[in-house]
Short mmCIF file of C-alpha atoms in Angstrom, two decimals:
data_model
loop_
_atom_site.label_atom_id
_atom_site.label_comp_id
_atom_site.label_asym_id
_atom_site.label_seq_id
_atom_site.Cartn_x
_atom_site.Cartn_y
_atom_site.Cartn_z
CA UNK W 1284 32.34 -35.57 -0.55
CA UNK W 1285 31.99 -32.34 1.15
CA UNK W 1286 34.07 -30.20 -1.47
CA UNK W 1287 31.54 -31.96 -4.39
CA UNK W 1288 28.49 -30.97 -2.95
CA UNK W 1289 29.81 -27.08 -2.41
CA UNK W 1290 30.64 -26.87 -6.03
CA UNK W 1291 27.35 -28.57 -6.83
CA UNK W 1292 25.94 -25.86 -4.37
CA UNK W 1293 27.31 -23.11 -5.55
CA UNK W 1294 26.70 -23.47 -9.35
CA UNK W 1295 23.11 -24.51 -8.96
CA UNK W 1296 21.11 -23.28 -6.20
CA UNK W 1297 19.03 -25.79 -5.66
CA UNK W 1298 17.95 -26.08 -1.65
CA UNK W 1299 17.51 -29.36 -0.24
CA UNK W 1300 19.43 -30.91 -3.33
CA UNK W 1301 21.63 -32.97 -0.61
CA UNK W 1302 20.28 -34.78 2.40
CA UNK W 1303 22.87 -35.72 4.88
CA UNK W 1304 21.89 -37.87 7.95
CA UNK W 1305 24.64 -39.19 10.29
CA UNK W 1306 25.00 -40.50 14.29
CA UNK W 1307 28.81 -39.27 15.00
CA UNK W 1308 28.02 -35.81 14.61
CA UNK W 1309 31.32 -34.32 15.67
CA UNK W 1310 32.52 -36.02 12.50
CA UNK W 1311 29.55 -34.57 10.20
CA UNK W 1312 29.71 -31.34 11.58
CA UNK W 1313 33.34 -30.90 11.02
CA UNK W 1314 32.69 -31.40 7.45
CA UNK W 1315 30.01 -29.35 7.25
CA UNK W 1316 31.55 -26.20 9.54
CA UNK W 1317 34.70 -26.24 7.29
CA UNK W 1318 32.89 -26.79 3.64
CA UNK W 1319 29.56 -25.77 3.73
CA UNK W 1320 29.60 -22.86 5.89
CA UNK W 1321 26.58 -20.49 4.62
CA UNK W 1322 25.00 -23.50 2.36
CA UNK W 1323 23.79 -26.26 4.67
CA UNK W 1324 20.65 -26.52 7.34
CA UNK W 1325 21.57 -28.04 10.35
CA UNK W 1326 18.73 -29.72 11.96
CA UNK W 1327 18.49 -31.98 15.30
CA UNK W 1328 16.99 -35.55 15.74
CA UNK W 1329 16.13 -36.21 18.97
CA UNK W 1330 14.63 -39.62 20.13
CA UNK W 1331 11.16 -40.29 19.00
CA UNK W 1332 8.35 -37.89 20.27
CA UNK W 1333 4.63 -38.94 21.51
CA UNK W 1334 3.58 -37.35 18.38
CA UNK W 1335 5.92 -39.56 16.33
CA UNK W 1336 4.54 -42.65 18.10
CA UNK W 1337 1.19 -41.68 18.01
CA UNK W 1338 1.75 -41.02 14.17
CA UNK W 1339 0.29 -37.58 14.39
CA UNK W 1340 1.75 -34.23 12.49
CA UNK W 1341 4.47 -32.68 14.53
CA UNK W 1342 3.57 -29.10 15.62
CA UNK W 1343 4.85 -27.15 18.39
CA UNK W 1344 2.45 -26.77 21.84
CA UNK W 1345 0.71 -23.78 22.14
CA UNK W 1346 -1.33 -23.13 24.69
CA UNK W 1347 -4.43 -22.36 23.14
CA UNK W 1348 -7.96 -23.74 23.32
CA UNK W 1349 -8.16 -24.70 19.90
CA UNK W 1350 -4.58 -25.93 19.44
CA UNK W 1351 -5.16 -28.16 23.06
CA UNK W 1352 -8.04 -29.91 21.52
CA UNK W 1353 -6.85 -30.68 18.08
CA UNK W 1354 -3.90 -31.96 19.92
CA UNK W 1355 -6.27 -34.40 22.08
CA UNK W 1356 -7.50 -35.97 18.98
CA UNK W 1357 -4.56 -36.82 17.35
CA UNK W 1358 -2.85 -38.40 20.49
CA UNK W 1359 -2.69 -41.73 22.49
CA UNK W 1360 -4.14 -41.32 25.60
CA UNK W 1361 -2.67 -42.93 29.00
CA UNK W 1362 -3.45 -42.91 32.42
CA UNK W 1363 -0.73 -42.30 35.47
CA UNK W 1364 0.66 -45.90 35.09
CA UNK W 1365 0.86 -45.51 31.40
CA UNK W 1366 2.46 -42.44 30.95
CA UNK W 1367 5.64 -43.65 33.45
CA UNK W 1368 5.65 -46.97 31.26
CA UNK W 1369 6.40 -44.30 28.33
CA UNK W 1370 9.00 -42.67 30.50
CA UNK W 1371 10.48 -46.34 31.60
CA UNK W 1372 10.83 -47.25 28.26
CA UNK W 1373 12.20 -44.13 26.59
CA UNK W 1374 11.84 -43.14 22.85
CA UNK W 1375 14.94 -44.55 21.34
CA UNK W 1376 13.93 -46.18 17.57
CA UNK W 1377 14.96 -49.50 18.50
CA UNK W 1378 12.63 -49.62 21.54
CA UNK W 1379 9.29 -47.90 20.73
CA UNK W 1380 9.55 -50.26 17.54
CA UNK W 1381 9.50 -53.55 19.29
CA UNK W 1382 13.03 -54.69 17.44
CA UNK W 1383 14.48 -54.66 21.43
CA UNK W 1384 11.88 -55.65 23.80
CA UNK W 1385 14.06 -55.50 26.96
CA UNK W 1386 15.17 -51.57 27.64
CA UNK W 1387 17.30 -52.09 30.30
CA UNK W 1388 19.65 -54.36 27.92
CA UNK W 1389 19.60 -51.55 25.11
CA UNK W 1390 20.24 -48.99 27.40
CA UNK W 1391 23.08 -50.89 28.59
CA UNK W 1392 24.64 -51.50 25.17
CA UNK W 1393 24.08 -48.04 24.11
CA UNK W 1394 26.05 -46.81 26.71
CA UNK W 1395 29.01 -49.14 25.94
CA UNK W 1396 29.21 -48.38 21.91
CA UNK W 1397 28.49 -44.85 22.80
CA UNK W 1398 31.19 -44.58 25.57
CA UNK W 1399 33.51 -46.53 22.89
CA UNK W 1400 32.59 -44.72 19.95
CA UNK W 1401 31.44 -41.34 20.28
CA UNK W 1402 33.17 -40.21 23.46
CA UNK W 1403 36.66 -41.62 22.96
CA UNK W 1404 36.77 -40.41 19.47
CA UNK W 1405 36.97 -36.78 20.93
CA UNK W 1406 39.58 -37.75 23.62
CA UNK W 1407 41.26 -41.26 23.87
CA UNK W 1408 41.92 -39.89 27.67
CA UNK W 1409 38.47 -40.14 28.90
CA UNK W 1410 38.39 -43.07 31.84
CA UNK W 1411 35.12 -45.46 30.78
CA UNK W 1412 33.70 -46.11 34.00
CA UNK W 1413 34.52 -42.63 35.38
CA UNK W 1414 32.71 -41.32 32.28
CA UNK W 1415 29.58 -43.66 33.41
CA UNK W 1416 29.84 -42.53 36.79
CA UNK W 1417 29.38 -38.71 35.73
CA UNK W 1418 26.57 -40.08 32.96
CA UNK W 1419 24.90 -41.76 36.39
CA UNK W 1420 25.44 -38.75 38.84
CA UNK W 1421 23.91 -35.80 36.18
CA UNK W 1422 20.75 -38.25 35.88
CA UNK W 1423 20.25 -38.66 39.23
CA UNK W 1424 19.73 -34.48 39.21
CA UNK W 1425 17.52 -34.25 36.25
CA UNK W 1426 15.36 -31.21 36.60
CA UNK W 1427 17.28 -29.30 38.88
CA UNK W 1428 19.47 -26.82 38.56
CA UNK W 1429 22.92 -27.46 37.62
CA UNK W 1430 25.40 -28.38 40.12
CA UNK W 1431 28.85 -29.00 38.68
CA UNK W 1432 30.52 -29.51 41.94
CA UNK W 1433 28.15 -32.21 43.00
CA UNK W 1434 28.34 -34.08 40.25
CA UNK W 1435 32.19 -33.71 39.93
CA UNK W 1436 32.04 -35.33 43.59
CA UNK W 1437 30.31 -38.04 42.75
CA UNK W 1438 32.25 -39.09 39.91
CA UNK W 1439 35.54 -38.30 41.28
CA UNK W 1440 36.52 -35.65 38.91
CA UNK W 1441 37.46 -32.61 39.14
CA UNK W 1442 35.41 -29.52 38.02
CA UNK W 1443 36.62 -28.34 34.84
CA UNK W 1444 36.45 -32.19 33.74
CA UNK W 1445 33.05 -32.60 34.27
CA UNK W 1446 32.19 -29.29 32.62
CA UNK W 1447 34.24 -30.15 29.57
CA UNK W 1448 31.89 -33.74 29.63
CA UNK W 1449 28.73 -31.75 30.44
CA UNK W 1450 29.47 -30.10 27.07
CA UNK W 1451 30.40 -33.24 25.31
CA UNK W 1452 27.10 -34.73 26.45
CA UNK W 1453 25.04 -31.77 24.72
CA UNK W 1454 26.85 -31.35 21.98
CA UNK W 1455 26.25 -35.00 21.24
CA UNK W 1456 22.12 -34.49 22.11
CA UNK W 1457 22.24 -36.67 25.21
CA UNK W 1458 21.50 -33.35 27.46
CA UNK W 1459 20.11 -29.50 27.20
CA UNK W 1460 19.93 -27.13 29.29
CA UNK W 1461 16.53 -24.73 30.40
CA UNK W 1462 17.86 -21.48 31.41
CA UNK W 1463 15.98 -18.75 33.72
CA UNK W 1464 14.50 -16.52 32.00
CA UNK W 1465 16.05 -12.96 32.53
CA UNK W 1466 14.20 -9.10 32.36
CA UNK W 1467 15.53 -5.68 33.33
CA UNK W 1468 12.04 -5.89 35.33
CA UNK W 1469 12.63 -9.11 37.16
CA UNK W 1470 14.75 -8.60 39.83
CA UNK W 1471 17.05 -11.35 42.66
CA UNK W 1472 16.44 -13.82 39.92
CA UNK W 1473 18.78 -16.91 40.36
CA UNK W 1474 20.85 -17.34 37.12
CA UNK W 1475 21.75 -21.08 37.11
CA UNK W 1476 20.72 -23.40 34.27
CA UNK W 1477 18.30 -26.63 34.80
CA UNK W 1478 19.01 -30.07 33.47
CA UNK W 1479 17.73 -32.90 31.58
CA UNK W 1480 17.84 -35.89 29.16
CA UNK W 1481 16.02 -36.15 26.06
CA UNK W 1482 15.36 -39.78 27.20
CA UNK W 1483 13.75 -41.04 30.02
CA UNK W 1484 14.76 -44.22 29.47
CA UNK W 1485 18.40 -43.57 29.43
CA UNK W 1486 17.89 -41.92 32.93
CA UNK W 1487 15.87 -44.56 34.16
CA UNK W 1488 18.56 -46.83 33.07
CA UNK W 1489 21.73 -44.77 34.86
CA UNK W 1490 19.83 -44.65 38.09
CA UNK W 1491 18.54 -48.18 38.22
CA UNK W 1492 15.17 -48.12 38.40
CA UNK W 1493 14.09 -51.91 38.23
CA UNK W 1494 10.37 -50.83 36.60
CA UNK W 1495 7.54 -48.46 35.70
CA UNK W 1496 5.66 -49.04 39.19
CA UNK W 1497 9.16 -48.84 41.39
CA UNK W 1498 10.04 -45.45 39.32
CA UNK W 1499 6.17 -44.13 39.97
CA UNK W 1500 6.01 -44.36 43.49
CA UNK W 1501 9.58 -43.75 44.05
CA UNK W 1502 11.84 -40.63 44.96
CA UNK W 1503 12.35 -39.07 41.92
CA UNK W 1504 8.87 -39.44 39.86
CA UNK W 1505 8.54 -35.87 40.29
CA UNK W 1506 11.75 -35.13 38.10
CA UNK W 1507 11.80 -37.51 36.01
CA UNK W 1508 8.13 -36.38 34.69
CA UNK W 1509 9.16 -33.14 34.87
CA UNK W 1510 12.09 -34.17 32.59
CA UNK W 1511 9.67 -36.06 30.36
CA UNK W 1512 7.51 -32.99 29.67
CA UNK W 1513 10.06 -30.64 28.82
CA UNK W 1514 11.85 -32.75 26.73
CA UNK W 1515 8.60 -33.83 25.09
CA UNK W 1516 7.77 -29.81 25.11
CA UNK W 1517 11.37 -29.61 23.11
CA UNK W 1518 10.81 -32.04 20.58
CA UNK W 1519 7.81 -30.27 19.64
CA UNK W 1520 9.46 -27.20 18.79
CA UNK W 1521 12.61 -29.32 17.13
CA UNK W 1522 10.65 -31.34 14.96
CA UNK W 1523 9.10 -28.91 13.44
CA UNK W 1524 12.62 -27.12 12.20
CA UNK W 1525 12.30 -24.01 15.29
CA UNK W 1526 14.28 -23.17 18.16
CA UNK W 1527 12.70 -23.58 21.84
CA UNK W 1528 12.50 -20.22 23.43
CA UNK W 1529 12.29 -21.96 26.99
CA UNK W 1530 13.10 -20.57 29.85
CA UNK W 1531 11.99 -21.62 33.89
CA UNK W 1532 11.64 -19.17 36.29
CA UNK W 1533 13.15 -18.97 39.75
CA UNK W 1534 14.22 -16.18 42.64
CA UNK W 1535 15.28 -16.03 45.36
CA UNK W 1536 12.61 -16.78 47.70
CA UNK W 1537 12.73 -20.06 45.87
CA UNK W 1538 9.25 -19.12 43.93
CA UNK W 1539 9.55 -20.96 40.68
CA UNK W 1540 7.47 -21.62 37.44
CA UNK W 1541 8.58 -25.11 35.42
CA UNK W 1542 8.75 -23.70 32.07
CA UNK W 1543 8.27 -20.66 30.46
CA UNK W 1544 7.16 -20.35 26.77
CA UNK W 1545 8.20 -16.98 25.09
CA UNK W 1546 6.41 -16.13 21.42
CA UNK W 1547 5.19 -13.69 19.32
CA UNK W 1548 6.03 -11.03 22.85
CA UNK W 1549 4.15 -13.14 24.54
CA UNK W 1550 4.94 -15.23 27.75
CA UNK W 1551 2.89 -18.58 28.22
CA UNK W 1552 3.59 -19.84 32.05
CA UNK W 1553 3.55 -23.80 32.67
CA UNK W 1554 3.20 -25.59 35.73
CA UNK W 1555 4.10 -29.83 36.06
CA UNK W 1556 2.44 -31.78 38.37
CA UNK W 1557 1.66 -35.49 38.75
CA UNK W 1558 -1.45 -34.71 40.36
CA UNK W 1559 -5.24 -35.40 38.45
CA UNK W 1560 -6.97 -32.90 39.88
CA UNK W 1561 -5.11 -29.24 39.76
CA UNK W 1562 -6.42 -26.10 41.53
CA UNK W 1563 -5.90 -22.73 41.32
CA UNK W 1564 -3.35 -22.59 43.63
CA UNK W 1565 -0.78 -24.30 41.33
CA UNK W 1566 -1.27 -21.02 39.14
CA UNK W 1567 -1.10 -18.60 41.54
CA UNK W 1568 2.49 -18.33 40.87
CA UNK W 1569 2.24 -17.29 37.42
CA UNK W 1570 1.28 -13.63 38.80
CA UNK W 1571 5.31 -13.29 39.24
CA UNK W 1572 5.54 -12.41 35.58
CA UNK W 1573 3.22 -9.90 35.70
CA UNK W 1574 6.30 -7.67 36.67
CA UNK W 1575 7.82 -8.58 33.22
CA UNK W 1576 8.08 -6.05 30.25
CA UNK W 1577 6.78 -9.12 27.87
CA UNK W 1578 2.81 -9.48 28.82
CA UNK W 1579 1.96 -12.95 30.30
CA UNK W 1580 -0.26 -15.00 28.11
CA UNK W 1581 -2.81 -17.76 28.76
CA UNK W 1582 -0.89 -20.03 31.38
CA UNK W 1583 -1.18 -24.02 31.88
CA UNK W 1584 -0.58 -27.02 34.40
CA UNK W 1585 0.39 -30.03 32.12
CA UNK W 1586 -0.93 -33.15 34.90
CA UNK W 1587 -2.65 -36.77 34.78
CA UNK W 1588 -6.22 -35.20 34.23
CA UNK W 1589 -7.99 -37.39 31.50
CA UNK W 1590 -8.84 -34.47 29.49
CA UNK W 1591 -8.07 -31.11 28.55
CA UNK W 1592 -10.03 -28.30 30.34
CA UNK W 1593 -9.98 -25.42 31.89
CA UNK W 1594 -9.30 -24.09 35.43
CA UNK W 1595 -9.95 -20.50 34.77
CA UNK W 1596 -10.57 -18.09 32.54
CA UNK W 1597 -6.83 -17.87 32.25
CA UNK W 1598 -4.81 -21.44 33.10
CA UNK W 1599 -5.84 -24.30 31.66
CA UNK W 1600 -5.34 -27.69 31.82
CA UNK W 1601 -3.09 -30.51 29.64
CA UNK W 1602 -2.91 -33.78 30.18
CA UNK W 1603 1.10 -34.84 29.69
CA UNK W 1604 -0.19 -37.22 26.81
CA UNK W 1605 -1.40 -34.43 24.48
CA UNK W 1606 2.03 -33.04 24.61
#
């Protein structure tokens, strides 16, 4: 249909005459690379976002007074134990709906059609449970920065295969990547990319946690809500038809700020914590940028505080389910 709708295009002028939705996007995007070059949109879906759920209007997170509190309205609040149920279950249609009750099962189909489907249609060489293996060892290092070698280990490839799947995972949306963010100013900064999902669920599914309470008190709560708020950060910015400018911040005295907001030459700092009662010391850190040619706006420490407030006059604080 693709040549139709160019000659359709190109006679009338008439944006958003065609709506085209589709789930094997290597497929679409052919199409649409080799037809509709210079006449098509091309906008990602990720899995559903609190705001979705919550059935709230979409707008990116700023971190702004005003902005914080409007977002508080139009939210669902949850408490430590709820928020991890949100990251147990992920935010996959089918789930949040209620059509599948048990994610563990989904997750596990998904996989297999996806594996089947998606994945061998780009090579009919790809091993199955080698590619599952590779899916299993990048979860298990979501949030960190990217180790191909590791994760090549564990999966018993070699490097340049698990680079070529790393890719084929986010092209497809399954992954994305946080980069550190980089200024002529800002010196022995490391320049290694972090990881994560767009689903919790699907990591929580690849590294076996058995529940929301195991996965809370166990070894990797600390990156998995770290990958929750970033890729809940993401979808803000997504679903509302803009690019993420985010960035993370490491050097190499291993000082580091989670996420990094860049807009309108301004730089907004963010810390993650699971903690309900942040200090000032978590924001101490934010001074780094200081040595930056883009001025450091207001900074924030997204936690399990109830509320939104304030710790000073310059940080203040988000609770993960205003996000």
């Amino acid at each position: 249909m693709f040549p139709y709708i160019k000659i359709y295009a190109d006679s009338h002028h008439e944006p958003g005459a065609f709506w085209l939705t589709g789930s094997q996007i290597f497929q679409m995007m052919r199409g649409v690379q080799e037809s509709l070059a210079g006449r098509a949109a091309v906008l990602s879906m990720t899995s559903l976002a609190q705001a979705e759920l919550a059935g709230a209007s979409m707008t990116p997170l700023e971190i702004d007074p005003e902005a914080l509190k409007e977002r508080e309205k139009l939210r669902i609040p949850a408490d430590v134990q709820g928020i991890f149920e949100r990251i147990y279950r992920g935010s996959m249609p089918a789930i949040v709906s209620g059509r599948n009750t048990n994610s563990q099962i989904f997750y596990g189909s998904y996989l297999s059609t996806y594996i089947e489907r998606d994945v061998k249609l780009l090579s009919d060489a790809i091993d199955s449970l080698k590619f599952l293996r590779f899916m299993t060892a990048a979860a298990a290092r979501c949030s960190q920065m990217l180790n191909v070698a590791e994760i090549a280990q564990d999966a018993d490839i070699n490097q340049k295969q698990a680079k070529d799947w790393l890719q084929i995972l986010e092209t497809l949306g399954i992954i994305f990547y946080l980069h550190p963010y980089s200024n002529n100013l800002l010196k022995r900064l490391v320049k290694t990319p972090k990881l994560y999902f767009y689903d919790t669920g699907l990591v929580c599914h690849l590294t076996r946690w058995s529940s929301p309470e195991v996965l809370e008190n166990g070894a990797m709560n600390g990156a998995v809500l770290e990958n929750y708020v970033v890729s809940e950060i993401a979808k803000t910015y997504l679903n509302s038809g803009r690019q993420p400018y985010m960035y993370y911040y490491r050097d190499k005295d291993a000082k580091e700020i989670d996420v990094i907001l860049e807009h309108d030459g301004i730089l907004n700092p963010i810390e993650i914590k699971k903690t309900s009662n942040p200090g000032t010391e978590l924001t101490r850190v934010f001074s780094l940028l200081d040595k930056a040619s883009v001025p450091r706006g207001k900074g924030a420490v997204v936690c399990m505080k109830p509320k939104v407030g304030v710790i000073d006059r310059d940080n203040y604080i988000v609770p993960v389910w205003t996000i």
